[in-house]
Coordinates of C-alpha atoms in Angstrom, one line a residue:
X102 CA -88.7 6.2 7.4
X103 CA -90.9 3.0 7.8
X104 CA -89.8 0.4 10.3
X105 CA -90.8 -3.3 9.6
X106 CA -92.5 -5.9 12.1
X107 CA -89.2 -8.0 11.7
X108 CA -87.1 -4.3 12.8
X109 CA -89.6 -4.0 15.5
X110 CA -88.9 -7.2 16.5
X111 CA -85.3 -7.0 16.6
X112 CA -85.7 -4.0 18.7
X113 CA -87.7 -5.7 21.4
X114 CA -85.1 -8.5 21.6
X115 CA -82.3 -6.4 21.9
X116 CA -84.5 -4.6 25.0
X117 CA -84.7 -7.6 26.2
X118 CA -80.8 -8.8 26.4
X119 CA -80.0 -5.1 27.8
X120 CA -82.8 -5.7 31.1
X121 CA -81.2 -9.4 31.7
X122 CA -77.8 -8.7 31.6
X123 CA -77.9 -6.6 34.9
X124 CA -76.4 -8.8 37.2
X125 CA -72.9 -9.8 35.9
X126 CA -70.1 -9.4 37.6
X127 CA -66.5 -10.6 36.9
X128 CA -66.0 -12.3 40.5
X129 CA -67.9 -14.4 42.4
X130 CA -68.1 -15.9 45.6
X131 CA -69.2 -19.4 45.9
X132 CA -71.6 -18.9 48.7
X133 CA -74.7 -20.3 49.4
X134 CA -77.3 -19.6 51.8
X135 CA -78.7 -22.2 53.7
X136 CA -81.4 -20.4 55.6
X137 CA -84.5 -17.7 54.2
X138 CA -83.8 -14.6 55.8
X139 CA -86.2 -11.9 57.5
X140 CA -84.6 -8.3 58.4
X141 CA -86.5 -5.7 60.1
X142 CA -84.8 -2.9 62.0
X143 CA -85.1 -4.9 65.3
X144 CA -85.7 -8.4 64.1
X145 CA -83.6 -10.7 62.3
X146 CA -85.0 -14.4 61.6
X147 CA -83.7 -17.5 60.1
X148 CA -86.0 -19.1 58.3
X149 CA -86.8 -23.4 57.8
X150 CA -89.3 -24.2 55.2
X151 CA -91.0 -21.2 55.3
X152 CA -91.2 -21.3 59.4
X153 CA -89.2 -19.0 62.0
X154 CA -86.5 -21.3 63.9
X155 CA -83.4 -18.7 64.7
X156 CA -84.7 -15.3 66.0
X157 CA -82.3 -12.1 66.9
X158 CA -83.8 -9.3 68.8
X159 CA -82.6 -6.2 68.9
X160 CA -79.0 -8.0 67.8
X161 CA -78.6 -8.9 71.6
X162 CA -81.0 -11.8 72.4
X163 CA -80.7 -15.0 71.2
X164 CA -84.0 -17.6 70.3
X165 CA -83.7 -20.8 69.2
X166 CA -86.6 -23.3 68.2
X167 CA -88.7 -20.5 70.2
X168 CA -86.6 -20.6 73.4
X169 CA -84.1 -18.2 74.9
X170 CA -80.6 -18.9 74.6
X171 CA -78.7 -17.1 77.8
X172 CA -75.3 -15.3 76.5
X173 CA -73.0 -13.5 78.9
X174 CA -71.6 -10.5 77.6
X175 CA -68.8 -11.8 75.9
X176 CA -70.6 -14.2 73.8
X177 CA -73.3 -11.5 73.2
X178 CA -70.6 -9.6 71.8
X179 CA -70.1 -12.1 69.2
X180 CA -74.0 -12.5 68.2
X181 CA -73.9 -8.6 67.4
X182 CA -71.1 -9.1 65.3
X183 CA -72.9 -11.9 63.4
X184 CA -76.2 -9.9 63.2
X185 CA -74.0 -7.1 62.1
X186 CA -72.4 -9.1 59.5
X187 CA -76.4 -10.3 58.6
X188 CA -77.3 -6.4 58.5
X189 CA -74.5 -5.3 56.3
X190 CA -74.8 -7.7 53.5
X191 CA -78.3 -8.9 52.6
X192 CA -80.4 -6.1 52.5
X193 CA -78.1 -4.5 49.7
X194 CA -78.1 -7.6 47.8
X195 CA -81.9 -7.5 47.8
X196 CA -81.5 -3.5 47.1
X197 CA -79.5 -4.2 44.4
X198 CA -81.9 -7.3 42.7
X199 CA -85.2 -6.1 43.0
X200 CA -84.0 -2.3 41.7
X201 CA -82.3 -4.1 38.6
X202 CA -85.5 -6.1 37.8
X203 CA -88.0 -3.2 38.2
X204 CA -86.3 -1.0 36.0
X205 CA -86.6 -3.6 33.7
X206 CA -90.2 -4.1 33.6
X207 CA -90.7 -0.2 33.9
X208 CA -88.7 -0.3 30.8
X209 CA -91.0 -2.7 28.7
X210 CA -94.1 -1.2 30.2
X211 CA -92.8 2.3 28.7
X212 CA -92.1 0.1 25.3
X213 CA -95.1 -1.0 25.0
X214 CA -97.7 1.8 26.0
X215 CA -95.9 3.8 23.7
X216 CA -96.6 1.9 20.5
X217 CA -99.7 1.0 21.2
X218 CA -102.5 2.7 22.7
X219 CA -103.6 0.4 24.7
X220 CA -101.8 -1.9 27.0
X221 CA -102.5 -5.3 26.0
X222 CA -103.4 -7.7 29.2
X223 CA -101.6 -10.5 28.4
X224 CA -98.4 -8.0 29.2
X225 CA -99.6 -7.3 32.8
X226 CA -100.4 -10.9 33.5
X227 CA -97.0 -11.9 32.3
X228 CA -95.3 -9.1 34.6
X229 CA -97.1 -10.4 37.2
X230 CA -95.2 -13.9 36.9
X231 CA -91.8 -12.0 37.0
X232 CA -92.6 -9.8 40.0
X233 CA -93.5 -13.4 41.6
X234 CA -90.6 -14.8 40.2
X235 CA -88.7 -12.5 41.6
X236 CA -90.5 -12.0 45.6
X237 CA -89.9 -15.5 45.6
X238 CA -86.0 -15.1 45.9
X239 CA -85.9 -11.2 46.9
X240 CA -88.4 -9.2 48.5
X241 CA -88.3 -6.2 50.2
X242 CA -90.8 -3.6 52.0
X243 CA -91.2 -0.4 53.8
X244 CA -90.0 -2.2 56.8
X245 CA -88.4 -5.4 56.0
X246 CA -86.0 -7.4 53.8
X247 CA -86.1 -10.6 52.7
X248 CA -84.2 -13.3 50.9
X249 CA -84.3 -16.4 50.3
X250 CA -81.8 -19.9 50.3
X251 CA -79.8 -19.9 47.4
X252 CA -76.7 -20.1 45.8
X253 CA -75.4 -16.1 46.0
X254 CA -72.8 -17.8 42.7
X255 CA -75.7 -18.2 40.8
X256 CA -77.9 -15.0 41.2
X257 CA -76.8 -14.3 37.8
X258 CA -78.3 -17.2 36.8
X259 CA -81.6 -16.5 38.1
X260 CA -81.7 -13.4 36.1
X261 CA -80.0 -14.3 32.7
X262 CA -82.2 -17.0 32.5
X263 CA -85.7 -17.6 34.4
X264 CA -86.5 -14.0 34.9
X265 CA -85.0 -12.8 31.6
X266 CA -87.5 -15.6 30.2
X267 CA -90.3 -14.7 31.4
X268 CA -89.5 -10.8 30.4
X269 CA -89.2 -12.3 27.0
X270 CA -92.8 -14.1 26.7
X271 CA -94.3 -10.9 28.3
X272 CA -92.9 -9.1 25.8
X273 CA -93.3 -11.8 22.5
X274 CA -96.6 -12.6 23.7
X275 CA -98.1 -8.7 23.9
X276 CA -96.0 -8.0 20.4
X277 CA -99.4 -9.7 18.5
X278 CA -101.5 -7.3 20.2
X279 CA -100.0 -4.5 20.2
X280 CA -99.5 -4.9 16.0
X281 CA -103.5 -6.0 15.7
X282 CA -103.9 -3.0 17.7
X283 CA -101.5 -0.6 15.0
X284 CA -103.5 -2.4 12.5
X285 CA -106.8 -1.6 13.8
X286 CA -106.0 2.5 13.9
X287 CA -104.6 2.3 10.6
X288 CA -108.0 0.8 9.5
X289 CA -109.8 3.2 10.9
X290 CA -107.9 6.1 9.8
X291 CA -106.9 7.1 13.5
X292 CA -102.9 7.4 11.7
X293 CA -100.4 6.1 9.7
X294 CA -99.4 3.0 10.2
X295 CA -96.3 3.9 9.0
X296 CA -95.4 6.6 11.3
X297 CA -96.7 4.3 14.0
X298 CA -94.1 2.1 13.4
X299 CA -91.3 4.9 12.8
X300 CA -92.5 6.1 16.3
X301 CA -92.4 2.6 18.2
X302 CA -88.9 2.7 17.1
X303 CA -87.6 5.7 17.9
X304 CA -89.2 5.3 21.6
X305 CA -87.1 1.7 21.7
X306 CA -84.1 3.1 20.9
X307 CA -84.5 6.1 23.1
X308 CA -85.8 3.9 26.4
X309 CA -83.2 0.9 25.2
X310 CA -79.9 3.5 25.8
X311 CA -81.2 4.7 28.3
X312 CA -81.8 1.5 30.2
X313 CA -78.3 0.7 28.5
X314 CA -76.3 3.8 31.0
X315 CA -78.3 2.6 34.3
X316 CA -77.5 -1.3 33.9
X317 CA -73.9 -0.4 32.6
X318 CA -74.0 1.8 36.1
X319 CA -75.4 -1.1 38.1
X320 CA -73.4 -3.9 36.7
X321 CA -70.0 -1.7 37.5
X322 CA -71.6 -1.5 41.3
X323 CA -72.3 -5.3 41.3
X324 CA -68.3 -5.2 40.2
X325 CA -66.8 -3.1 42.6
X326 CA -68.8 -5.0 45.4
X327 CA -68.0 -8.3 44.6
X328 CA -65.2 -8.7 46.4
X329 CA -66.6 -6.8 49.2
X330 CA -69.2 -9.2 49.1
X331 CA -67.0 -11.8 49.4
X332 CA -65.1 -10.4 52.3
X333 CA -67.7 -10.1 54.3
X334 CA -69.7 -13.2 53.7
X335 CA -66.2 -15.4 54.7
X336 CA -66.2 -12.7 57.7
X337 CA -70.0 -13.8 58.6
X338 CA -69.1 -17.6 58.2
X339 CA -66.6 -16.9 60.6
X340 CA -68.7 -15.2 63.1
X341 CA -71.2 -17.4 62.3
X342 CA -68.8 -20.9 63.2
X343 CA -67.6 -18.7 66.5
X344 CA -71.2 -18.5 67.5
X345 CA -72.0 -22.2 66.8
X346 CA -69.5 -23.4 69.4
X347 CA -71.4 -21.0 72.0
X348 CA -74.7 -22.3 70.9
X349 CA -74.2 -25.8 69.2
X350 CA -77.9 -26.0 68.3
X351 CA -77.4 -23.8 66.1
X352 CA -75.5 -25.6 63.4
X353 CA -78.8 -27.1 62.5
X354 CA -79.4 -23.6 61.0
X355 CA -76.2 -23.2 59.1
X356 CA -76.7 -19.6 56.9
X357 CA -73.7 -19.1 55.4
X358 CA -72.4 -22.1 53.6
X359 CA -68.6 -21.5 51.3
X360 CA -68.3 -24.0 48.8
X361 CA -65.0 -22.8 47.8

């Protein structure tokens, strides 16, 4: 069975919809954070325009504009709480972002070395714009985690709509090469341009459901968390307001920030 460019097309798009629909969820809290965030095991630092101002060491000792803030032990009771509350919220929120997205691009990558034989470089310079995209909000390493200020309401946002755009000119923008390329074998006799085409499809299809189970998986965790998410992020503004009257400086700093 032949497949036309306008069915190959289709294809692609619909690829496309299923990797930008990952991040959906049917509640969501109206929380913003104020501050860039840095999370190693022992660490934790607020960030200001790129610059550390609010360090936690070891969730017991307090810095603040690079000077020690002295807590007794009640009030360092109450910074552990908020460090816990930073430890046991954002680095699954950047988990659960950056795993989304790269399972995206691994899923166009896939796509597109399979219909053609070479992978055309206008598709790796584009991916390189949506991993930057993406490091620019969520970043993550072997021993770090890091996010930064935004509106947690509108993650969805960022994903249905910049990164799912830029997926969409990799993947419109390698489509000519990739069908030059087809045309070029079939020139030269290397195959059948037909089954070439029969064979990009049924790779789509395959890859497409099978991206389909994992974001229908991911997008019923994102559900079930939501209104954990919530919980704890009203808990952490709490914490966070209880600390604030220890430490006023602080409140220049404000992370947690409910607009509801």
């Amino acid at each position: 069975m032949s497949l036309s460019i306008s069915k190959v097309k289709s294809l692609l798009f619909s690829l496309l919809i299923a990797t930008s629909m990952h991040v959906s969820a049917d509640e969501k809290c109206d929380v913003e954070l104020g501050h860039g965030l840095i999370i190693t095991d022992s660490v934790i630092r607020i960030l200001d325009n790129g610059q550390t101002r609010v360090q936690i060491n070891n969730d017991n000792q307090l810095l603040v504009r690079g000077r020690w803030v002295k807590l007794d032990d009640q009030e360092t009771l109450v910074l552990q709480e908020y460090a816990k509350g930073i430890r046991d919220t954002v680095p699954e929120l950047v988990n659960l972002a950056t795993d989304g997205v790269n399972l995206g691009l691994s899923a166009i990558e896939q796509v597109v070395e399979g219909m053609s034989d070479n992978n055309p470089e206008v598709l790796k310079t584009q991916l390189q714009y949506v991993e930057r995209a993406l490091m620019d909000k969520f970043k993550r390493g072997e021993d770090f985690y890091f996010i930064a200020p935004q509106s947690l309401s509108k993650i969805d946002d960022f994903f249905t709509k910049e990164i799912s755009g830029k997926i969409h000119s990799a993947v419109h923008g390698s489509l000519g090469a990739i069908l030059v390329s087809v045309g070029d074998a079939f020139k030269s006799r290397e195959g059948n341009i037909e089954s070439r085409f029969s064979d990009m499809g049924q790779r789509m299809e395959i890859i497409s459901k099978e991206i389909d189970k994992s974001l229908q998986q991911k997008a019923y965790q994102l559900e079930e968390k939501a209104n954990e998410y919530c919980e704890c992020l009203n808990s952490l503004d709490n914490t966070e307001k209880r600390l604030q009257d220890i430490v006023p400086s602080l409140a220049a700093f404000d992370l947690v920030q409910i607009r509801s």
